JSON list of C-alpha atoms in Angstrom, two decimals:
[
{"chain": "N", "resi": 165, "resn": "UNK", "atom": "CA", "xyz": [33.95, 22.34, 36.31]},
{"chain": "N", "resi": 166, "resn": "UNK", "atom": "CA", "xyz": [36.77, 23.98, 38.27]},
{"chain": "N", "resi": 167, "resn": "UNK", "atom": "CA", "xyz": [39.23, 21.31, 37.14]},
{"chain": "N", "resi": 168, "resn": "UNK", "atom": "CA", "xyz": [38.15, 21.80, 33.52]},
{"chain": "N", "resi": 169, "resn": "UNK", "atom": "CA", "xyz": [38.77, 25.54, 33.88]},
{"chain": "N", "resi": 170, "resn": "UNK", "atom": "CA", "xyz": [42.20, 24.75, 35.30]},
{"chain": "N", "resi": 171, "resn": "UNK", "atom": "CA", "xyz": [42.98, 22.48, 32.36]},
{"chain": "N", "resi": 172, "resn": "UNK", "atom": "CA", "xyz": [41.82, 24.66, 29.47]},
{"chain": "N", "resi": 173, "resn": "UNK", "atom": "CA", "xyz": [41.85, 28.31, 30.50]},
{"chain": "N", "resi": 174, "resn": "UNK", "atom": "CA", "xyz": [44.82, 30.67, 30.22]},
{"chain": "N", "resi": 175, "resn": "UNK", "atom": "CA", "xyz": [47.08, 31.07, 33.27]},
{"chain": "N", "resi": 176, "resn": "UNK", "atom": "CA", "xyz": [45.56, 34.50, 34.04]},
{"chain": "N", "resi": 177, "resn": "UNK", "atom": "CA", "xyz": [42.09, 32.98, 34.41]},
{"chain": "N", "resi": 178, "resn": "UNK", "atom": "CA", "xyz": [43.41, 30.16, 36.60]},
{"chain": "N", "resi": 179, "resn": "UNK", "atom": "CA", "xyz": [45.11, 32.70, 38.83]},
{"chain": "N", "resi": 180, "resn": "UNK", "atom": "CA", "xyz": [41.91, 34.73, 39.21]},
{"chain": "N", "resi": 181, "resn": "UNK", "atom": "CA", "xyz": [39.91, 31.63, 40.09]},
{"chain": "N", "resi": 182, "resn": "UNK", "atom": "CA", "xyz": [42.55, 30.50, 42.57]},
{"chain": "N", "resi": 183, "resn": "UNK", "atom": "CA", "xyz": [42.40, 33.91, 44.24]},
{"chain": "N", "resi": 184, "resn": "UNK", "atom": "CA", "xyz": [38.60, 33.80, 44.37]},
{"chain": "N", "resi": 185, "resn": "UNK", "atom": "CA", "xyz": [38.57, 30.35, 46.01]},
{"chain": "N", "resi": 186, "resn": "UNK", "atom": "CA", "xyz": [41.18, 31.44, 48.55]},
{"chain": "N", "resi": 187, "resn": "UNK", "atom": "CA", "xyz": [39.37, 34.66, 49.44]},
{"chain": "N", "resi": 188, "resn": "UNK", "atom": "CA", "xyz": [35.80, 33.36, 49.52]},
{"chain": "N", "resi": 189, "resn": "UNK", "atom": "CA", "xyz": [36.44, 30.06, 51.30]},
{"chain": "N", "resi": 190, "resn": "UNK", "atom": "CA", "xyz": [39.42, 31.15, 53.37]},
{"chain": "N", "resi": 191, "resn": "UNK", "atom": "CA", "xyz": [41.45, 28.18, 52.09]},
{"chain": "N", "resi": 192, "resn": "UNK", "atom": "CA", "xyz": [44.94, 27.94, 53.58]},
{"chain": "N", "resi": 193, "resn": "UNK", "atom": "CA", "xyz": [47.56, 25.46, 54.68]},
{"chain": "N", "resi": 194, "resn": "UNK", "atom": "CA", "xyz": [47.54, 21.95, 53.22]},
{"chain": "N", "resi": 195, "resn": "UNK", "atom": "CA", "xyz": [44.26, 22.48, 51.36]},
{"chain": "N", "resi": 196, "resn": "UNK", "atom": "CA", "xyz": [45.61, 25.63, 49.73]},
{"chain": "N", "resi": 197, "resn": "UNK", "atom": "CA", "xyz": [48.65, 23.61, 48.68]},
{"chain": "N", "resi": 198, "resn": "UNK", "atom": "CA", "xyz": [46.39, 21.11, 46.91]},
{"chain": "N", "resi": 199, "resn": "UNK", "atom": "CA", "xyz": [44.53, 23.92, 45.14]},
{"chain": "N", "resi": 200, "resn": "UNK", "atom": "CA", "xyz": [47.83, 25.51, 44.12]},
{"chain": "N", "resi": 201, "resn": "UNK", "atom": "CA", "xyz": [48.99, 22.20, 42.71]},
{"chain": "N", "resi": 202, "resn": "UNK", "atom": "CA", "xyz": [45.86, 21.84, 40.56]},
{"chain": "N", "resi": 203, "resn": "UNK", "atom": "CA", "xyz": [45.79, 25.41, 39.30]},
{"chain": "N", "resi": 204, "resn": "UNK", "atom": "CA", "xyz": [49.49, 25.72, 38.67]},
{"chain": "N", "resi": 205, "resn": "UNK", "atom": "CA", "xyz": [49.18, 23.08, 35.96]},
{"chain": "N", "resi": 206, "resn": "UNK", "atom": "CA", "xyz": [50.65, 23.44, 32.51]},
{"chain": "N", "resi": 207, "resn": "UNK", "atom": "CA", "xyz": [49.25, 22.56, 29.11]},
{"chain": "N", "resi": 208, "resn": "UNK", "atom": "CA", "xyz": [49.42, 18.87, 30.09]},
{"chain": "N", "resi": 209, "resn": "UNK", "atom": "CA", "xyz": [46.03, 19.27, 31.71]},
{"chain": "N", "resi": 210, "resn": "UNK", "atom": "CA", "xyz": [44.30, 19.46, 28.34]},
{"chain": "N", "resi": 211, "resn": "UNK", "atom": "CA", "xyz": [45.71, 16.12, 27.31]},
{"chain": "N", "resi": 212, "resn": "UNK", "atom": "CA", "xyz": [44.69, 14.45, 30.58]},
{"chain": "N", "resi": 213, "resn": "UNK", "atom": "CA", "xyz": [41.11, 15.57, 30.42]},
{"chain": "N", "resi": 214, "resn": "UNK", "atom": "CA", "xyz": [40.52, 15.51, 26.70]},
{"chain": "N", "resi": 215, "resn": "UNK", "atom": "CA", "xyz": [37.52, 17.01, 24.98]},
{"chain": "N", "resi": 216, "resn": "UNK", "atom": "CA", "xyz": [35.28, 14.06, 25.87]},
{"chain": "N", "resi": 217, "resn": "UNK", "atom": "CA", "xyz": [36.09, 14.31, 29.57]},
{"chain": "N", "resi": 218, "resn": "UNK", "atom": "CA", "xyz": [35.41, 18.04, 29.55]},
{"chain": "N", "resi": 219, "resn": "UNK", "atom": "CA", "xyz": [32.05, 17.56, 27.85]},
{"chain": "N", "resi": 220, "resn": "UNK", "atom": "CA", "xyz": [31.03, 14.82, 30.29]},
{"chain": "N", "resi": 221, "resn": "UNK", "atom": "CA", "xyz": [31.98, 17.07, 33.18]},
{"chain": "N", "resi": 222, "resn": "UNK", "atom": "CA", "xyz": [29.94, 19.93, 31.73]},
{"chain": "N", "resi": 223, "resn": "UNK", "atom": "CA", "xyz": [26.88, 17.69, 31.29]},
{"chain": "N", "resi": 224, "resn": "UNK", "atom": "CA", "xyz": [27.24, 16.35, 34.83]},
{"chain": "N", "resi": 225, "resn": "UNK", "atom": "CA", "xyz": [27.54, 19.87, 36.21]},
{"chain": "N", "resi": 226, "resn": "UNK", "atom": "CA", "xyz": [24.10, 20.74, 34.80]},
{"chain": "N", "resi": 227, "resn": "UNK", "atom": "CA", "xyz": [22.69, 18.77, 37.76]},
{"chain": "N", "resi": 228, "resn": "UNK", "atom": "CA", "xyz": [23.06, 21.98, 39.77]},
{"chain": "N", "resi": 229, "resn": "UNK", "atom": "CA", "xyz": [21.23, 24.15, 37.25]},
{"chain": "N", "resi": 230, "resn": "UNK", "atom": "CA", "xyz": [18.48, 21.51, 36.93]},
{"chain": "N", "resi": 231, "resn": "UNK", "atom": "CA", "xyz": [17.97, 21.47, 40.70]},
{"chain": "N", "resi": 232, "resn": "UNK", "atom": "CA", "xyz": [17.87, 25.28, 40.77]},
{"chain": "N", "resi": 233, "resn": "UNK", "atom": "CA", "xyz": [15.26, 25.24, 38.03]},
{"chain": "N", "resi": 234, "resn": "UNK", "atom": "CA", "xyz": [13.06, 22.89, 40.06]},
{"chain": "N", "resi": 235, "resn": "UNK", "atom": "CA", "xyz": [13.58, 25.08, 43.14]},
{"chain": "N", "resi": 236, "resn": "UNK", "atom": "CA", "xyz": [12.40, 28.21, 41.31]},
{"chain": "N", "resi": 237, "resn": "UNK", "atom": "CA", "xyz": [9.44, 26.38, 39.78]},
{"chain": "N", "resi": 238, "resn": "UNK", "atom": "CA", "xyz": [8.30, 24.98, 43.13]},
{"chain": "N", "resi": 239, "resn": "UNK", "atom": "CA", "xyz": [8.74, 28.32, 44.86]},
{"chain": "N", "resi": 240, "resn": "UNK", "atom": "CA", "xyz": [6.53, 29.98, 42.22]},
{"chain": "N", "resi": 241, "resn": "UNK", "atom": "CA", "xyz": [4.09, 27.03, 41.93]},
{"chain": "N", "resi": 242, "resn": "UNK", "atom": "CA", "xyz": [4.80, 26.54, 38.23]},
{"chain": "N", "resi": 243, "resn": "UNK", "atom": "CA", "xyz": [4.82, 23.31, 36.19]},
{"chain": "N", "resi": 244, "resn": "UNK", "atom": "CA", "xyz": [8.14, 21.79, 35.18]},
{"chain": "N", "resi": 245, "resn": "UNK", "atom": "CA", "xyz": [9.70, 23.18, 32.00]},
{"chain": "N", "resi": 246, "resn": "UNK", "atom": "CA", "xyz": [10.23, 20.51, 29.29]},
{"chain": "N", "resi": 247, "resn": "UNK", "atom": "CA", "xyz": [13.85, 19.54, 28.80]},
{"chain": "N", "resi": 248, "resn": "UNK", "atom": "CA", "xyz": [13.85, 20.61, 25.14]},
{"chain": "N", "resi": 249, "resn": "UNK", "atom": "CA", "xyz": [13.04, 24.14, 26.27]},
{"chain": "N", "resi": 250, "resn": "UNK", "atom": "CA", "xyz": [15.31, 24.23, 29.30]},
{"chain": "N", "resi": 251, "resn": "UNK", "atom": "CA", "xyz": [18.46, 22.38, 28.25]},
{"chain": "N", "resi": 252, "resn": "UNK", "atom": "CA", "xyz": [20.25, 25.37, 26.71]},
{"chain": "N", "resi": 253, "resn": "UNK", "atom": "CA", "xyz": [19.38, 27.40, 29.80]},
{"chain": "N", "resi": 254, "resn": "UNK", "atom": "CA", "xyz": [21.19, 24.89, 32.04]},
{"chain": "N", "resi": 255, "resn": "UNK", "atom": "CA", "xyz": [24.41, 25.25, 30.06]},
{"chain": "N", "resi": 256, "resn": "UNK", "atom": "CA", "xyz": [24.13, 29.03, 29.78]},
{"chain": "N", "resi": 257, "resn": "UNK", "atom": "CA", "xyz": [23.65, 29.33, 33.54]},
{"chain": "N", "resi": 258, "resn": "UNK", "atom": "CA", "xyz": [26.77, 27.23, 34.17]},
{"chain": "N", "resi": 259, "resn": "UNK", "atom": "CA", "xyz": [28.91, 29.28, 31.81]},
{"chain": "N", "resi": 260, "resn": "UNK", "atom": "CA", "xyz": [27.80, 32.63, 33.23]},
{"chain": "N", "resi": 261, "resn": "UNK", "atom": "CA", "xyz": [28.23, 31.55, 36.85]},
{"chain": "N", "resi": 262, "resn": "UNK", "atom": "CA", "xyz": [31.62, 30.01, 36.15]},
{"chain": "N", "resi": 263, "resn": "UNK", "atom": "CA", "xyz": [32.72, 33.34, 34.70]},
{"chain": "N", "resi": 264, "resn": "UNK", "atom": "CA", "xyz": [31.27, 35.16, 37.72]},
{"chain": "N", "resi": 265, "resn": "UNK", "atom": "CA", "xyz": [33.17, 32.85, 40.09]},
{"chain": "N", "resi": 266, "resn": "UNK", "atom": "CA", "xyz": [36.44, 33.72, 38.39]},
{"chain": "N", "resi": 267, "resn": "UNK", "atom": "CA", "xyz": [36.02, 37.40, 39.28]},
{"chain": "N", "resi": 268, "resn": "UNK", "atom": "CA", "xyz": [34.79, 36.98, 42.85]},
{"chain": "N", "resi": 269, "resn": "UNK", "atom": "CA", "xyz": [38.22, 37.78, 44.23]},
{"chain": "N", "resi": 270, "resn": "UNK", "atom": "CA", "xyz": [38.37, 41.04, 42.26]},
{"chain": "N", "resi": 271, "resn": "UNK", "atom": "CA", "xyz": [34.91, 42.08, 43.44]},
{"chain": "N", "resi": 272, "resn": "UNK", "atom": "CA", "xyz": [35.68, 41.12, 47.03]},
{"chain": "N", "resi": 273, "resn": "UNK", "atom": "CA", "xyz": [38.66, 43.45, 46.94]},
{"chain": "N", "resi": 274, "resn": "UNK", "atom": "CA", "xyz": [36.53, 46.30, 45.59]},
{"chain": "N", "resi": 275, "resn": "UNK", "atom": "CA", "xyz": [38.44, 46.42, 42.29]},
{"chain": "N", "resi": 276, "resn": "UNK", "atom": "CA", "xyz": [41.55, 47.22, 44.26]},
{"chain": "N", "resi": 277, "resn": "UNK", "atom": "CA", "xyz": [40.01, 49.82, 46.59]},
{"chain": "N", "resi": 278, "resn": "UNK", "atom": "CA", "xyz": [39.29, 47.56, 49.57]},
{"chain": "N", "resi": 279, "resn": "UNK", "atom": "CA", "xyz": [36.47, 45.79, 51.37]},
{"chain": "N", "resi": 280, "resn": "UNK", "atom": "CA", "xyz": [34.47, 49.00, 51.97]},
{"chain": "N", "resi": 281, "resn": "UNK", "atom": "CA", "xyz": [33.58, 49.01, 48.26]},
{"chain": "N", "resi": 282, "resn": "UNK", "atom": "CA", "xyz": [34.01, 45.29, 47.72]},
{"chain": "N", "resi": 283, "resn": "UNK", "atom": "CA", "xyz": [31.02, 44.16, 49.80]},
{"chain": "N", "resi": 284, "resn": "UNK", "atom": "CA", "xyz": [28.48, 46.51, 48.15]},
{"chain": "N", "resi": 285, "resn": "UNK", "atom": "CA", "xyz": [29.80, 45.40, 44.77]},
{"chain": "N", "resi": 286, "resn": "UNK", "atom": "CA", "xyz": [29.40, 41.77, 45.76]},
{"chain": "N", "resi": 287, "resn": "UNK", "atom": "CA", "xyz": [25.81, 42.34, 46.89]},
{"chain": "N", "resi": 288, "resn": "UNK", "atom": "CA", "xyz": [24.94, 44.22, 43.70]},
{"chain": "N", "resi": 289, "resn": "UNK", "atom": "CA", "xyz": [26.55, 41.59, 41.47]},
{"chain": "N", "resi": 290, "resn": "UNK", "atom": "CA", "xyz": [24.97, 38.68, 43.37]},
{"chain": "N", "resi": 291, "resn": "UNK", "atom": "CA", "xyz": [21.54, 40.33, 43.28]},
{"chain": "N", "resi": 292, "resn": "UNK", "atom": "CA", "xyz": [21.82, 40.84, 39.53]},
{"chain": "N", "resi": 293, "resn": "UNK", "atom": "CA", "xyz": [22.95, 37.27, 38.96]},
{"chain": "N", "resi": 294, "resn": "UNK", "atom": "CA", "xyz": [20.17, 35.74, 41.07]},
{"chain": "N", "resi": 295, "resn": "UNK", "atom": "CA", "xyz": [17.64, 38.02, 39.42]},
{"chain": "N", "resi": 296, "resn": "UNK", "atom": "CA", "xyz": [18.78, 36.82, 36.00]},
{"chain": "N", "resi": 297, "resn": "UNK", "atom": "CA", "xyz": [19.01, 33.20, 37.25]},
{"chain": "N", "resi": 298, "resn": "UNK", "atom": "CA", "xyz": [15.36, 33.09, 38.27]},
{"chain": "N", "resi": 299, "resn": "UNK", "atom": "CA", "xyz": [14.14, 34.68, 35.06]},
{"chain": "N", "resi": 300, "resn": "UNK", "atom": "CA", "xyz": [16.30, 32.37, 32.94]},
{"chain": "N", "resi": 301, "resn": "UNK", "atom": "CA", "xyz": [15.42, 29.11, 34.68]},
{"chain": "N", "resi": 302, "resn": "UNK", "atom": "CA", "xyz": [11.72, 29.98, 34.87]},
{"chain": "N", "resi": 303, "resn": "UNK", "atom": "CA", "xyz": [11.82, 30.48, 31.08]},
{"chain": "N", "resi": 304, "resn": "UNK", "atom": "CA", "xyz": [10.44, 34.01, 31.40]},
{"chain": "N", "resi": 305, "resn": "UNK", "atom": "CA", "xyz": [7.13, 32.81, 32.86]},
{"chain": "N", "resi": 306, "resn": "UNK", "atom": "CA", "xyz": [7.43, 35.30, 35.72]},
{"chain": "N", "resi": 307, "resn": "UNK", "atom": "CA", "xyz": [8.13, 38.96, 35.05]},
{"chain": "N", "resi": 308, "resn": "UNK", "atom": "CA", "xyz": [11.28, 40.74, 36.19]},
{"chain": "N", "resi": 309, "resn": "UNK", "atom": "CA", "xyz": [9.71, 42.89, 38.91]},
{"chain": "N", "resi": 310, "resn": "UNK", "atom": "CA", "xyz": [8.20, 40.04, 40.98]},
{"chain": "N", "resi": 311, "resn": "UNK", "atom": "CA", "xyz": [11.56, 38.29, 40.95]},
{"chain": "N", "resi": 312, "resn": "UNK", "atom": "CA", "xyz": [13.44, 41.23, 42.42]},
{"chain": "N", "resi": 313, "resn": "UNK", "atom": "CA", "xyz": [12.65, 40.69, 46.16]},
{"chain": "N", "resi": 314, "resn": "UNK", "atom": "CA", "xyz": [13.91, 37.12, 45.97]},
{"chain": "N", "resi": 315, "resn": "UNK", "atom": "CA", "xyz": [16.99, 38.22, 44.05]},
{"chain": "N", "resi": 316, "resn": "UNK", "atom": "CA", "xyz": [17.78, 40.93, 46.60]},
{"chain": "N", "resi": 317, "resn": "UNK", "atom": "CA", "xyz": [17.32, 38.59, 49.57]},
{"chain": "N", "resi": 318, "resn": "UNK", "atom": "CA", "xyz": [19.36, 35.83, 47.94]},
{"chain": "N", "resi": 319, "resn": "UNK", "atom": "CA", "xyz": [22.09, 38.19, 46.77]},
{"chain": "N", "resi": 320, "resn": "UNK", "atom": "CA", "xyz": [22.43, 39.86, 50.16]},
{"chain": "N", "resi": 321, "resn": "UNK", "atom": "CA", "xyz": [22.23, 36.55, 52.02]},
{"chain": "N", "resi": 322, "resn": "UNK", "atom": "CA", "xyz": [24.83, 34.73, 49.93]},
{"chain": "N", "resi": 323, "resn": "UNK", "atom": "CA", "xyz": [27.15, 37.76, 50.01]},
{"chain": "N", "resi": 324, "resn": "UNK", "atom": "CA", "xyz": [26.96, 37.95, 53.81]},
{"chain": "N", "resi": 325, "resn": "UNK", "atom": "CA", "xyz": [27.50, 34.21, 54.06]},
{"chain": "N", "resi": 326, "resn": "UNK", "atom": "CA", "xyz": [30.55, 34.37, 51.79]},
{"chain": "N", "resi": 327, "resn": "UNK", "atom": "CA", "xyz": [31.91, 37.38, 53.68]},
{"chain": "N", "resi": 328, "resn": "UNK", "atom": "CA", "xyz": [31.69, 35.59, 57.03]},
{"chain": "N", "resi": 329, "resn": "UNK", "atom": "CA", "xyz": [33.02, 32.28, 55.69]},
{"chain": "N", "resi": 330, "resn": "UNK", "atom": "CA", "xyz": [36.58, 33.55, 55.82]},
{"chain": "N", "resi": 331, "resn": "UNK", "atom": "CA", "xyz": [36.14, 33.95, 59.61]},
{"chain": "N", "resi": 332, "resn": "UNK", "atom": "CA", "xyz": [35.33, 30.31, 60.37]},
{"chain": "N", "resi": 333, "resn": "UNK", "atom": "CA", "xyz": [36.29, 28.23, 57.33]},
{"chain": "N", "resi": 334, "resn": "UNK", "atom": "CA", "xyz": [40.10, 28.31, 57.83]},
{"chain": "N", "resi": 335, "resn": "UNK", "atom": "CA", "xyz": [39.86, 26.98, 61.37]},
{"chain": "N", "resi": 336, "resn": "UNK", "atom": "CA", "xyz": [37.24, 24.39, 60.43]},
{"chain": "N", "resi": 337, "resn": "UNK", "atom": "CA", "xyz": [39.29, 23.20, 57.46]},
{"chain": "N", "resi": 338, "resn": "UNK", "atom": "CA", "xyz": [42.40, 22.97, 59.59]},
{"chain": "N", "resi": 339, "resn": "UNK", "atom": "CA", "xyz": [40.67, 20.87, 62.27]},
{"chain": "N", "resi": 340, "resn": "UNK", "atom": "CA", "xyz": [39.09, 18.61, 59.63]},
{"chain": "N", "resi": 341, "resn": "UNK", "atom": "CA", "xyz": [42.42, 18.02, 57.90]},
{"chain": "N", "resi": 342, "resn": "UNK", "atom": "CA", "xyz": [44.13, 17.32, 61.24]},
{"chain": "N", "resi": 343, "resn": "UNK", "atom": "CA", "xyz": [41.47, 14.76, 62.14]},
{"chain": "N", "resi": 344, "resn": "UNK", "atom": "CA", "xyz": [40.69, 13.08, 58.81]},
{"chain": "N", "resi": 345, "resn": "UNK", "atom": "CA", "xyz": [43.51, 14.10, 56.48]},
{"chain": "N", "resi": 346, "resn": "UNK", "atom": "CA", "xyz": [42.72, 15.68, 53.13]},
{"chain": "N", "resi": 347, "resn": "UNK", "atom": "CA", "xyz": [39.39, 13.83, 53.10]},
{"chain": "N", "resi": 348, "resn": "UNK", "atom": "CA", "xyz": [38.35, 16.12, 55.95]},
{"chain": "N", "resi": 349, "resn": "UNK", "atom": "CA", "xyz": [38.47, 19.10, 53.63]},
{"chain": "N", "resi": 350, "resn": "UNK", "atom": "CA", "xyz": [35.84, 17.40, 51.47]},
{"chain": "N", "resi": 351, "resn": "UNK", "atom": "CA", "xyz": [33.50, 17.09, 54.47]},
{"chain": "N", "resi": 352, "resn": "UNK", "atom": "CA", "xyz": [34.00, 20.73, 55.35]},
{"chain": "N", "resi": 353, "resn": "UNK", "atom": "CA", "xyz": [33.47, 22.00, 51.81]},
{"chain": "N", "resi": 354, "resn": "UNK", "atom": "CA", "xyz": [30.31, 19.91, 51.48]},
{"chain": "N", "resi": 355, "resn": "UNK", "atom": "CA", "xyz": [29.02, 21.45, 54.71]},
{"chain": "N", "resi": 356, "resn": "UNK", "atom": "CA", "xyz": [29.82, 24.90, 53.33]},
{"chain": "N", "resi": 357, "resn": "UNK", "atom": "CA", "xyz": [27.89, 24.13, 50.14]},
{"chain": "N", "resi": 358, "resn": "UNK", "atom": "CA", "xyz": [24.89, 22.86, 52.11]},
{"chain": "N", "resi": 359, "resn": "UNK", "atom": "CA", "xyz": [24.76, 26.09, 54.14]},
{"chain": "N", "resi": 360, "resn": "UNK", "atom": "CA", "xyz": [25.22, 28.19, 51.01]},
{"chain": "N", "resi": 361, "resn": "UNK", "atom": "CA", "xyz": [22.40, 26.37, 49.18]},
{"chain": "N", "resi": 362, "resn": "UNK", "atom": "CA", "xyz": [20.15, 26.67, 52.24]},
{"chain": "N", "resi": 363, "resn": "UNK", "atom": "CA", "xyz": [20.65, 30.44, 52.02]},
{"chain": "N", "resi": 364, "resn": "UNK", "atom": "CA", "xyz": [19.67, 30.35, 48.34]},
{"chain": "N", "resi": 365, "resn": "UNK", "atom": "CA", "xyz": [16.53, 28.29, 49.02]},
{"chain": "N", "resi": 366, "resn": "UNK", "atom": "CA", "xyz": [15.46, 30.61, 51.84]},
{"chain": "N", "resi": 367, "resn": "UNK", "atom": "CA", "xyz": [16.05, 33.75, 49.75]},
{"chain": "N", "resi": 368, "resn": "UNK", "atom": "CA", "xyz": [14.06, 32.56, 46.73]},
{"chain": "N", "resi": 369, "resn": "UNK", "atom": "CA", "xyz": [11.21, 31.11, 48.80]},
{"chain": "N", "resi": 370, "resn": "UNK", "atom": "CA", "xyz": [10.87, 34.15, 51.07]},
{"chain": "N", "resi": 371, "resn": "UNK", "atom": "CA", "xyz": [11.12, 36.41, 48.01]},
{"chain": "N", "resi": 372, "resn": "UNK", "atom": "CA", "xyz": [8.02, 34.75, 46.58]},
{"chain": "N", "resi": 373, "resn": "UNK", "atom": "CA", "xyz": [6.13, 35.31, 49.82]},
{"chain": "N", "resi": 374, "resn": "UNK", "atom": "CA", "xyz": [7.21, 38.95, 49.92]},
{"chain": "N", "resi": 375, "resn": "UNK", "atom": "CA", "xyz": [5.69, 39.60, 46.49]},
{"chain": "N", "resi": 376, "resn": "UNK", "atom": "CA", "xyz": [2.33, 38.43, 47.82]},
{"chain": "N", "resi": 377, "resn": "UNK", "atom": "CA", "xyz": [2.24, 41.24, 50.39]},
{"chain": "N", "resi": 378, "resn": "UNK", "atom": "CA", "xyz": [-0.09, 44.02, 49.28]},
{"chain": "N", "resi": 379, "resn": "UNK", "atom": "CA", "xyz": [2.28, 46.85, 50.15]},
{"chain": "N", "resi": 380, "resn": "UNK", "atom": "CA", "xyz": [5.17, 45.28, 48.26]},
{"chain": "N", "resi": 381, "resn": "UNK", "atom": "CA", "xyz": [3.01, 44.39, 45.29]},
{"chain": "N", "resi": 382, "resn": "UNK", "atom": "CA", "xyz": [1.74, 47.94, 45.06]},
{"chain": "N", "resi": 383, "resn": "UNK", "atom": "CA", "xyz": [5.27, 49.35, 45.16]},
{"chain": "N", "resi": 384, "resn": "UNK", "atom": "CA", "xyz": [6.30, 46.98, 42.38]},
{"chain": "N", "resi": 385, "resn": "UNK", "atom": "CA", "xyz": [3.27, 47.93, 40.32]},
{"chain": "N", "resi": 386, "resn": "UNK", "atom": "CA", "xyz": [1.83, 44.41, 40.47]},
{"chain": "N", "resi": 387, "resn": "UNK", "atom": "CA", "xyz": [-1.83, 43.37, 40.53]},
{"chain": "N", "resi": 388, "resn": "UNK", "atom": "CA", "xyz": [-2.99, 43.16, 44.15]},
{"chain": "N", "resi": 389, "resn": "UNK", "atom": "CA", "xyz": [-4.59, 39.78, 45.05]},
{"chain": "N", "resi": 390, "resn": "UNK", "atom": "CA", "xyz": [-8.25, 40.01, 46.03]},
{"chain": "N", "resi": 391, "resn": "UNK", "atom": "CA", "xyz": [-8.80, 36.52, 47.42]},
{"chain": "N", "resi": 392, "resn": "UNK", "atom": "CA", "xyz": [-7.18, 33.36, 48.69]},
{"chain": "N", "resi": 393, "resn": "UNK", "atom": "CA", "xyz": [-7.17, 31.73, 45.25]},
{"chain": "N", "resi": 394, "resn": "UNK", "atom": "CA", "xyz": [-5.42, 34.68, 43.72]},
{"chain": "N", "resi": 395, "resn": "UNK", "atom": "CA", "xyz": [-2.80, 34.64, 46.46]},
{"chain": "N", "resi": 396, "resn": "UNK", "atom": "CA", "xyz": [-1.61, 31.23, 45.27]},
{"chain": "N", "resi": 397, "resn": "UNK", "atom": "CA", "xyz": [-0.95, 32.39, 41.70]},
{"chain": "N", "resi": 398, "resn": "UNK", "atom": "CA", "xyz": [2.44, 33.90, 40.88]},
{"chain": "N", "resi": 399, "resn": "UNK", "atom": "CA", "xyz": [2.14, 37.55, 39.85]},
{"chain": "N", "resi": 400, "resn": "UNK", "atom": "CA", "xyz": [3.19, 37.87, 36.24]},
{"chain": "N", "resi": 401, "resn": "UNK", "atom": "CA", "xyz": [4.17, 41.52, 36.41]},
{"chain": "N", "resi": 402, "resn": "UNK", "atom": "CA", "xyz": [5.82, 43.49, 33.64]}
]
């Protein structure tokens, strides 16, 4: 998806995405040089990829949104949504999150004011996106209010993880590249993604458990479970 953006989007968008990747992951040195080489491309990129290659990449990238859908459904003990109902949601999720990734660097810098405003903006934006993500991929089967605790936990968790990544990722990337060459950067980035996704899984799963607490349910205006059977059913909410 990132290569497709580099091939088809205007130079301003490529520059924003390059800045976001550098700031969030702390990319520097040889790895940064590779990223610069990809995103400094000219119009030749469109010819290399072609429309068919871009479409195949987009379809392949829906694997992430499909996995997220199954995660949300399992967390909320809901049956799987049929593909004919969910397919457009997979593509919409990808498009919205790709756009959000482009502007991560701007948010991280607090719209030019600094980190003191940047981090709260990141948490607010991430919470809103994960709130919308759950509602979208669950096909509206769970109301907005019950999804908020999970969105808040996931948004805060991923924002903190991204904020601290710049402290350890540069050194880890540098050691990996020194030991394994550019292939080492792949190992490191995969490890980063695993940790990031673990944070997402924990946030959504714990968010579901939080909604089952009586005090939280009452504050959200949700029906309070009266027995063990009710406690296993996801609260619909408003």
